[in-house]
Amino acid sequence: MIREYKTIAEIASPLMVVKQVEGVTYDELGELELPNGEVRRCKVLEVDGDTAVVQLFESAQGINLAQTKVRFLGHPLELGVSEDMLGRVFNGMGEPIDGGPAILADAYRDINGLPMNPAARAYPAEFIQTGVSTIDGLNTLVRGQKLPIFSCSGLPHAALAAQIARQARVLGADESFAVVFAAIGITFEESEYFINEFRRTGAIDRTV
């Protein structure tokens, strides 16, 4: 059963303290309902007795301590997944930002995932060709592997990342191959560059 609380004690954006809570756990997703009906999301950072410290995902502006309702949903943040995600662009909360329709999820997955047992993992053997000789020859990628790219200002990291995502393919495999492209801390101009580059080359069709 989802309970609603009107026991917000303090707000110091982006943190909020809620008193007299029951059964709330770490990393649990929550919703705030403002007096005007607007709903904002948050998550639990810490629980001490009947007090929960919550992180707001959005602005604290307009939150009335006495009249705003807080409800905890009993699960962490989840992402709805589907093959329809291919070719789409999402924000950090997994919401479409390309003007297309909402995704009809086949399943919902905890964004935190589960710890992997390295002894039970299938041996990685499918070579991914990126078309970048220094990567293919010296730092070979295999299917399922993450490739972080760290760079400094002024270096062509955007062009390199776009090139890898555009050219990546599994040699000798006829099955479908998709690229999940995630960018953290980039500017709006860089975001537009990636989106336009993927669309221009057709790579967007197999990219999320």
Tab-separated table of C-alpha atoms in Angstrom:
chain	number	residue	atom	x	y	z
A	1	MET	CA	0.000	0.000	0.000
A	2	ILE	CA	1.317	3.437	-0.960
A	3	ARG	CA	1.069	5.988	1.839
A	4	GLU	CA	1.010	9.750	1.444
A	5	TYR	CA	2.750	12.082	3.863
A	6	LYS	CA	2.329	15.776	4.595
A	7	THR	CA	5.270	15.812	6.973
A	8	ILE	CA	7.950	17.700	5.035
A	9	ALA	CA	10.115	19.292	7.722
A	10	GLU	CA	12.792	21.064	5.716
A	11	ILE	CA	13.966	21.773	2.178
A	12	ALA	CA	17.483	22.793	1.157
A	13	SER	CA	17.389	22.184	-2.581
A	14	PRO	CA	18.015	19.590	-3.869
A	15	LEU	CA	17.532	17.875	-0.477
A	16	MET	CA	14.335	17.493	1.519
A	17	VAL	CA	13.626	16.003	4.962
A	18	VAL	CA	10.403	14.040	5.504
A	19	LYS	CA	9.362	13.027	9.033
A	20	GLN	CA	7.180	10.202	10.404
A	21	VAL	CA	7.729	7.824	7.489
A	22	GLU	CA	7.233	4.054	7.697
A	23	GLY	CA	8.710	1.249	5.613
A	24	VAL	CA	10.780	3.560	3.419
A	25	THR	CA	14.081	2.204	2.083
A	26	TYR	CA	17.287	3.562	0.567
A	27	ASP	CA	17.113	4.532	-3.136
A	28	GLU	CA	13.323	4.204	-3.195
A	29	LEU	CA	11.574	6.361	-5.785
A	30	GLY	CA	9.105	8.966	-4.573
A	31	GLU	CA	6.660	11.535	-5.903
A	32	LEU	CA	5.734	14.983	-4.663
A	33	GLU	CA	2.261	16.302	-5.416
A	34	LEU	CA	2.101	20.083	-5.153
A	35	PRO	CA	-1.120	21.912	-4.185
A	36	ASN	CA	-1.692	22.791	-7.863
A	37	GLY	CA	-1.586	19.098	-8.858
A	38	GLU	CA	1.916	19.177	-10.354
A	39	VAL	CA	3.903	15.984	-9.713
A	40	ARG	CA	7.697	15.917	-9.291
A	41	ARG	CA	9.954	12.944	-8.658
A	42	CYS	CA	12.575	12.262	-6.004
A	43	LYS	CA	14.507	9.405	-4.409
A	44	VAL	CA	15.517	8.430	-0.880
A	45	LEU	CA	19.162	9.063	0.026
A	46	GLU	CA	19.076	8.120	3.714
A	47	VAL	CA	16.669	6.775	6.331
A	48	ASP	CA	17.190	7.284	10.066
A	49	GLY	CA	14.349	5.918	12.181
A	50	ASP	CA	11.188	7.635	10.956
A	51	THR	CA	13.076	10.375	9.085
A	52	ALA	CA	13.993	10.211	5.402
A	53	VAL	CA	16.380	12.468	3.494
A	54	VAL	CA	15.202	12.775	-0.091
A	55	GLN	CA	16.883	14.125	-3.226
A	56	LEU	CA	14.685	16.120	-5.609
A	57	PHE	CA	15.105	15.472	-9.319
A	58	GLU	CA	13.593	18.855	-10.157
A	59	SER	CA	13.366	22.348	-8.699
A	60	ALA	CA	12.135	22.923	-5.155
A	61	GLN	CA	10.404	26.126	-6.229
A	62	GLY	CA	6.724	26.249	-5.296
A	63	ILE	CA	6.839	23.420	-2.742
A	64	ASN	CA	4.653	24.266	0.262
A	65	LEU	CA	5.866	22.398	3.355
A	66	ALA	CA	2.406	22.050	4.874
A	67	GLN	CA	0.348	21.276	1.763
A	68	THR	CA	2.655	19.248	-0.489
A	69	LYS	CA	2.093	15.481	-0.420
A	70	VAL	CA	4.935	12.953	-0.576
A	71	ARG	CA	4.414	9.314	-1.518
A	72	PHE	CA	7.029	6.582	-1.805
A	73	LEU	CA	6.478	4.016	-4.557
A	74	GLY	CA	8.176	0.960	-3.040
A	75	HIS	CA	10.787	0.480	-5.776
A	76	PRO	CA	13.877	2.241	-7.148
A	77	LEU	CA	13.905	4.183	-10.406
A	78	GLU	CA	13.056	1.867	-13.292
A	79	LEU	CA	13.403	2.216	-17.043
A	80	GLY	CA	10.811	0.867	-19.444
A	81	VAL	CA	12.616	-1.052	-22.193
A	82	SER	CA	11.485	-2.142	-25.640
A	83	GLU	CA	12.897	-2.655	-29.129
A	84	ASP	CA	11.021	0.538	-30.004
A	85	MET	CA	13.790	2.435	-28.181
A	86	LEU	CA	16.049	1.985	-31.210
A	87	GLY	CA	16.313	5.220	-33.140
A	88	ARG	CA	14.995	7.300	-30.238
A	89	VAL	CA	16.611	9.982	-28.053
A	90	PHE	CA	16.080	10.133	-24.279
A	91	ASN	CA	17.031	12.370	-21.366
A	92	GLY	CA	18.739	11.150	-18.212
A	93	MET	CA	15.402	10.008	-16.748
A	94	GLY	CA	14.647	7.798	-19.741
A	95	GLU	CA	11.986	10.149	-21.126
A	96	PRO	CA	11.797	10.698	-24.927
A	97	ILE	CA	13.012	14.149	-25.990
A	98	ASP	CA	12.837	13.749	-29.758
A	99	GLY	CA	9.186	14.696	-30.171
A	100	GLY	CA	8.131	11.093	-30.767
A	101	PRO	CA	5.480	9.091	-28.894
A	102	ALA	CA	6.008	7.537	-25.484
A	103	ILE	CA	7.600	4.087	-25.429
A	104	LEU	CA	5.280	1.149	-24.759
A	105	ALA	CA	7.519	-0.873	-22.467
A	106	ASP	CA	7.850	-4.641	-22.800
A	107	ALA	CA	9.453	-4.737	-19.345
A	108	TYR	CA	10.728	-2.438	-16.621
A	109	ARG	CA	14.320	-2.706	-15.427
A	110	ASP	CA	15.944	-1.340	-12.273
A	111	ILE	CA	18.480	1.233	-13.479
A	112	ASN	CA	20.964	-0.009	-10.860
A	113	GLY	CA	21.104	-3.480	-12.394
A	114	LEU	CA	22.388	-6.531	-10.553
A	115	PRO	CA	25.964	-7.473	-9.604
A	116	MET	CA	27.528	-9.789	-12.153
A	117	ASN	CA	29.255	-13.005	-11.169
A	118	PRO	CA	32.477	-12.899	-13.225
A	119	ALA	CA	32.812	-16.691	-13.006
A	120	ALA	CA	29.384	-17.171	-14.604
A	121	ARG	CA	29.880	-14.639	-17.380
A	122	ALA	CA	30.116	-15.979	-20.919
A	123	TYR	CA	33.628	-15.540	-22.315
A	124	PRO	CA	33.603	-12.421	-24.525
A	125	ALA	CA	34.584	-13.447	-28.025
A	126	GLU	CA	32.699	-11.273	-30.528
A	127	PHE	CA	35.125	-8.670	-31.825
A	128	ILE	CA	33.655	-5.236	-32.531
A	129	GLN	CA	35.327	-3.371	-35.361
A	130	THR	CA	35.254	0.385	-34.793
A	131	GLY	CA	37.265	1.482	-37.801
A	132	VAL	CA	39.733	3.261	-35.500
A	133	SER	CA	43.041	1.434	-35.922
A	134	THR	CA	44.499	2.268	-32.504
A	135	ILE	CA	41.394	0.862	-30.784
A	136	ASP	CA	40.990	-2.176	-33.034
A	137	GLY	CA	44.678	-3.054	-32.798
A	138	LEU	CA	45.689	-2.066	-29.272
A	139	ASN	CA	42.506	-1.813	-27.188
A	140	THR	CA	40.146	-4.251	-28.874
A	141	LEU	CA	36.452	-4.049	-28.039
A	142	VAL	CA	34.148	-7.044	-27.665
A	143	ARG	CA	30.385	-7.222	-27.749
A	144	GLY	CA	28.721	-6.169	-24.499
A	145	GLN	CA	31.702	-4.079	-23.366
A	146	LYS	CA	31.415	-0.456	-22.279
A	147	LEU	CA	33.799	2.054	-23.833
A	148	PRO	CA	34.273	5.204	-21.733
A	149	ILE	CA	35.907	8.140	-23.504
A	150	PHE	CA	37.586	10.706	-21.246
A	151	SER	CA	38.888	13.878	-22.806
A	152	CYS	CA	39.985	17.458	-22.211
A	153	SER	CA	38.606	20.675	-23.620
A	154	GLY	CA	39.662	21.336	-27.189
A	155	LEU	CA	40.248	17.708	-28.163
A	156	PRO	CA	38.038	16.040	-30.815
A	157	HIS	CA	36.291	13.672	-28.410
A	158	ALA	CA	32.849	14.325	-29.896
A	159	ALA	CA	33.971	13.453	-33.409
A	160	LEU	CA	35.730	10.305	-32.143
A	161	ALA	CA	32.724	9.118	-30.121
A	162	ALA	CA	30.372	9.728	-33.046
A	163	GLN	CA	32.732	7.905	-35.413
A	164	ILE	CA	32.936	4.834	-33.155
A	165	ALA	CA	29.165	4.663	-32.653
A	166	ARG	CA	28.595	5.140	-36.383
A	167	GLN	CA	31.115	2.563	-37.604
A	168	ALA	CA	30.921	-0.138	-34.910
A	169	ARG	CA	29.944	-3.568	-36.220
A	170	VAL	CA	30.402	-7.224	-35.319
A	171	LEU	CA	32.409	-9.057	-37.954
A	172	GLY	CA	30.928	-12.255	-39.326
A	173	ALA	CA	27.648	-11.894	-37.435
A	174	ASP	CA	24.300	-11.684	-39.198
A	175	GLU	CA	22.277	-11.006	-36.060
A	176	SER	CA	21.096	-7.563	-35.012
A	177	PHE	CA	23.606	-5.244	-33.356
A	178	ALA	CA	22.706	-2.112	-31.403
A	179	VAL	CA	24.676	0.715	-29.798
A	180	VAL	CA	23.634	2.385	-26.544
A	181	PHE	CA	25.170	5.866	-26.603
A	182	ALA	CA	25.232	7.794	-23.300
A	183	ALA	CA	26.745	11.247	-22.823
A	184	ILE	CA	27.336	12.890	-19.437
A	185	GLY	CA	28.055	16.574	-18.868
A	186	ILE	CA	27.990	17.626	-22.513
A	187	THR	CA	26.705	20.949	-23.815
A	188	PHE	CA	23.512	21.436	-25.789
A	189	GLU	CA	25.585	22.045	-28.917
A	190	GLU	CA	27.420	18.734	-28.474
A	191	SER	CA	24.137	16.924	-27.904
A	192	GLU	CA	22.729	18.355	-31.131
A	193	TYR	CA	25.925	17.381	-32.953
A	194	PHE	CA	25.615	13.728	-31.907
A	195	ILE	CA	21.907	13.522	-32.760
A	196	ASN	CA	22.340	15.181	-36.152
A	197	GLU	CA	25.407	13.084	-36.981
A	198	PHE	CA	23.631	9.817	-36.188
A	199	ARG	CA	20.610	10.866	-38.232
A	200	ARG	CA	22.711	12.058	-41.162
A	201	THR	CA	24.583	8.768	-41.433
A	202	GLY	CA	21.634	6.484	-40.641
A	203	ALA	CA	23.334	5.154	-37.493
A	204	ILE	CA	20.364	6.373	-35.432
A	205	ASP	CA	18.343	3.350	-36.618
A	206	ARG	CA	20.431	0.990	-34.460
A	207	THR	CA	21.297	3.447	-31.700
A	208	VAL	CA	19.606	4.413	-28.438
